[in-house]
Amino acid sequence: QRGDAGRSAEDLYSNGLRALQAKAYDEAAQLFHLAADRGHALAQHNYAMCNNRGMGVPLDFAQAARYSQLAADQGLVQAQTLLAQSYLFGEGNAQDDAKAAHYYGLAADQGLANAQHSYGFLVARGRGVPQDDAKAARYYRLAADQGFTSAQHDFAQCSSNGKGVPMDNGIAARYYHLAADKGEAKAQCSLAQFYLHGIGLPKNHDEGVRYHRLAAD
């Protein structure tokens, strides 16, 4: 656009956000691109997202990965997660579990819940990192305690099976409850069994049936 050459990266990025909120996706992508090429980390991430979703630009996973890398190298946690995803699924980068684990780990250690869960998932399976049940359970719990539903289910499962943490059905029931009450079907099934058999909480047939029905819906 005319006059863009004299505008700061922050100004371009702010105008890109306004265009995005107005659903002017072509303009938003253009502004994010301009700011990104001036080194603005959030603009680099947002331009990567535009390419990742085909929003205002053609769908281009390779371009998304390139701009994610730029922002990730500046320590932007959202970009580290998007870059990890590109390596995990081989979208825009060659599939590489070790690099996926590396970038999920960086984001996880900055406190991002979905990265903590994804990193725990890879550690639990030994994908790209040494397999370590205790470490996986620790990252699941970090994400679970931030309210991340899938992590609440997975940490409950760790606690129920004594995998990476001491077996504790009371803790398992508590985390299954958290996930089940947000609609997680696997947690609802497990919680139903806990209620029906009095595992980790008082036996309650009605609650067991109710959670079974919720899971089936």
C-alpha positions as semicolon CSV with decimal commas, in nm:
position;residue;x (nm);y (nm);z (nm)
1;Q;0,000;0,000;0,000
2;R;0,110;0,360;-0,064
3;G;0,306;0,503;0,226
4;D;0,397;0,166;0,380
5;A;0,770;0,226;0,327
6;G;0,779;0,492;0,597
7;R;0,571;0,306;0,857
8;S;0,719;0,124;1,153
9;A;0,686;-0,252;1,194
10;E;0,470;-0,197;1,504
11;D;0,239;0,037;1,313
12;L;0,206;-0,211;1,026
13;Y;0,136;-0,493;1,273
14;S;-0,127;-0,289;1,461
15;N;-0,301;-0,203;1,136
16;G;-0,286;-0,567;1,038
17;L;-0,466;-0,660;1,360
18;R;-0,737;-0,403;1,286
19;A;-0,777;-0,540;0,935
20;L;-0,798;-0,892;1,075
21;Q;-1,069;-0,789;1,323
22;A;-1,259;-0,631;1,033
23;K;-1,222;-0,961;0,840
24;A;-1,023;-0,781;0,569
25;Y;-0,797;-1,084;0,537
26;D;-0,608;-0,982;0,222
27;E;-0,510;-0,650;0,377
28;A;-0,422;-0,813;0,711
29;A;-0,193;-1,066;0,544
30;Q;-0,021;-0,793;0,343
31;L;0,039;-0,579;0,651
32;F;0,162;-0,873;0,860
33;H;0,398;-0,966;0,574
34;L;0,545;-0,616;0,561
35;A;0,593;-0,604;0,940
36;A;0,730;-0,958;0,943
37;D;0,997;-0,871;0,690
38;R;1,105;-0,591;0,925
39;G;1,164;-0,844;1,203
40;H;0,843;-0,808;1,405
41;A;0,804;-1,146;1,581
42;L;0,426;-1,134;1,633
43;A;0,377;-1,027;1,272
44;Q;0,597;-1,315;1,160
45;H;0,378;-1,554;1,357
46;N;0,055;-1,399;1,230
47;Y;0,177;-1,409;0,871
48;A;0,271;-1,775;0,926
49;M;-0,083;-1,837;1,052
50;C;-0,228;-1,667;0,742
51;N;-0,027;-1,904;0,524
52;N;-0,108;-2,203;0,743
53;R;-0,482;-2,138;0,705
54;G;-0,493;-1,987;0,356
55;M;-0,631;-1,666;0,504
56;G;-0,570;-1,367;0,276
57;V;-0,298;-1,562;0,093
58;P;-0,290;-1,903;-0,078
59;L;-0,245;-2,197;0,157
60;D;0,132;-2,248;0,183
61;F;0,272;-2,467;0,462
62;A;0,632;-2,407;0,354
63;Q;0,589;-2,030;0,379
64;A;0,416;-2,076;0,715
65;A;0,709;-2,283;0,840
66;R;0,964;-2,024;0,722
67;Y;0,796;-1,739;0,909
68;S;0,730;-1,957;1,213
69;Q;1,102;-2,028;1,225
70;L;1,184;-1,657;1,219
71;A;0,949;-1,585;1,509
72;A;1,048;-1,899;1,701
73;D;1,412;-1,792;1,679
74;Q;1,308;-1,473;1,859
75;G;1,159;-1,686;2,137
76;L;0,792;-1,634;2,052
77;V;0,611;-1,919;2,223
78;Q;0,317;-1,936;1,979
79;A;0,558;-1,965;1,688
80;Q;0,760;-2,236;1,859
81;T;0,439;-2,438;1,890
82;L;0,337;-2,383;1,527
83;L;0,687;-2,478;1,413
84;A;0,681;-2,791;1,629
85;Q;0,350;-2,884;1,468
86;S;0,498;-2,842;1,120
87;Y;0,776;-3,085;1,209
88;L;0,543;-3,330;1,382
89;F;0,305;-3,357;1,086
90;G;0,553;-3,288;0,806
91;E;0,365;-2,979;0,689
92;G;0,606;-2,724;0,541
93;N;0,906;-2,903;0,690
94;A;1,027;-3,261;0,655
95;Q;0,870;-3,473;0,931
96;D;1,111;-3,480;1,225
97;D;1,007;-3,595;1,573
98;A;1,328;-3,470;1,734
99;K;1,278;-3,115;1,606
100;A;0,909;-3,128;1,697
101;A;1,001;-3,231;2,051
102;H;1,268;-2,959;2,068
103;Y;1,030;-2,677;1,980
104;Y;0,741;-2,813;2,186
105;G;0,984;-2,836;2,477
106;L;1,089;-2,473;2,436
107;A;0,726;-2,359;2,432
108;A;0,633;-2,593;2,718
109;D;0,905;-2,447;2,937
110;Q;0,762;-2,101;2,871
111;G;0,434;-2,227;3,019
112;L;0,212;-2,279;2,712
113;A;-0,041;-2,546;2,809
114;N;-0,101;-2,705;2,468
115;A;0,276;-2,730;2,416
116;Q;0,317;-2,890;2,759
117;H;0,059;-3,150;2,664
118;S;0,212;-3,216;2,322
119;Y;0,560;-3,242;2,471
120;G;0,431;-3,484;2,734
121;F;0,270;-3,690;2,456
122;L;0,602;-3,721;2,271
123;V;0,798;-3,798;2,587
124;A;0,547;-4,066;2,689
125;R;0,602;-4,240;2,355
126;G;0,974;-4,176;2,316
127;R;0,921;-3,985;1,994
128;G;1,218;-3,758;1,926
129;V;1,323;-3,772;2,292
130;P;1,405;-4,051;2,538
131;Q;1,091;-4,221;2,671
132;D;1,025;-4,110;3,029
133;D;0,693;-4,177;3,203
134;A;0,769;-3,951;3,501
135;K;0,863;-3,658;3,278
136;A;0,555;-3,710;3,060
137;A;0,329;-3,713;3,366
138;R;0,495;-3,394;3,494
139;Y;0,422;-3,208;3,171
140;Y;0,068;-3,347;3,153
141;R;0,004;-3,216;3,502
142;L;0,146;-2,873;3,422
143;A;-0,097;-2,845;3,131
144;A;-0,383;-3,002;3,328
145;D;-0,343;-2,748;3,607
146;Q;-0,385;-2,473;3,347
147;G;-0,719;-2,626;3,249
148;F;-0,610;-2,805;2,931
149;T;-0,875;-3,073;2,891
150;S;-0,679;-3,343;2,708
151;A;-0,399;-3,313;2,961
152;Q;-0,647;-3,350;3,247
153;H;-0,759;-3,680;3,095
154;D;-0,404;-3,799;3,031
155;F;-0,280;-3,708;3,377
156;A;-0,581;-3,884;3,529
157;Q;-0,486;-4,193;3,331
158;C;-0,127;-4,171;3,457
159;S;-0,253;-4,148;3,815
160;S;-0,499;-4,434;3,771
161;N;-0,234;-4,664;3,622
162;G;0,060;-4,550;3,834
163;K;0,247;-4,454;3,520
164;G;0,514;-4,196;3,595
165;V;0,346;-4,107;3,926
166;P;0,234;-4,312;4,226
167;M;-0,100;-4,481;4,167
168;D;-0,372;-4,265;4,322
169;N;-0,733;-4,317;4,217
170;G;-0,848;-4,017;4,420
171;I;-0,627;-3,788;4,212
172;A;-0,731;-3,974;3,897
173;A;-1,098;-3,921;3,978
174;R;-1,042;-3,551;4,037
175;Y;-0,874;-3,496;3,701
176;Y;-1,120;-3,721;3,514
177;H;-1,394;-3,507;3,666
178;L;-1,234;-3,186;3,541
179;A;-1,210;-3,319;3,186
180;A;-1,547;-3,496;3,190
181;D;-1,730;-3,184;3,298
182;K;-1,590;-3,008;2,991
183;G;-1,729;-3,277;2,760
184;E;-1,425;-3,503;2,713
185;A;-1,588;-3,836;2,620
186;K;-1,302;-4,067;2,725
187;A;-1,290;-3,899;3,065
188;Q;-1,668;-3,934;3,098
189;C;-1,639;-4,309;3,030
190;S;-1,362;-4,351;3,286
191;L;-1,542;-4,141;3,545
192;A;-1,858;-4,345;3,491
193;Q;-1,665;-4,661;3,580
194;F;-1,516;-4,492;3,886
195;Y;-1,864;-4,401;4,009
196;L;-2,016;-4,739;3,930
197;H;-1,742;-4,928;4,115
198;G;-1,653;-4,673;4,383
199;I;-1,298;-4,621;4,258
200;G;-1,135;-4,309;4,400
201;L;-1,470;-4,163;4,508
202;P;-1,790;-4,287;4,674
203;K;-1,991;-4,538;4,472
204;N;-2,283;-4,366;4,298
205;H;-2,484;-4,565;4,044
206;D;-2,686;-4,267;3,923
207;E;-2,377;-4,058;3,854
208;G;-2,214;-4,353;3,679
209;V;-2,511;-4,392;3,448
210;R;-2,527;-4,017;3,387
211;Y;-2,164;-3,999;3,277
212;H;-2,204;-4,304;3,055
213;R;-2,496;-4,133;2,883
214;L;-2,300;-3,810;2,842
215;A;-2,017;-4,003;2,678
216;A;-2,258;-4,176;2,441
217;D;-2,424;-3,853;2,325
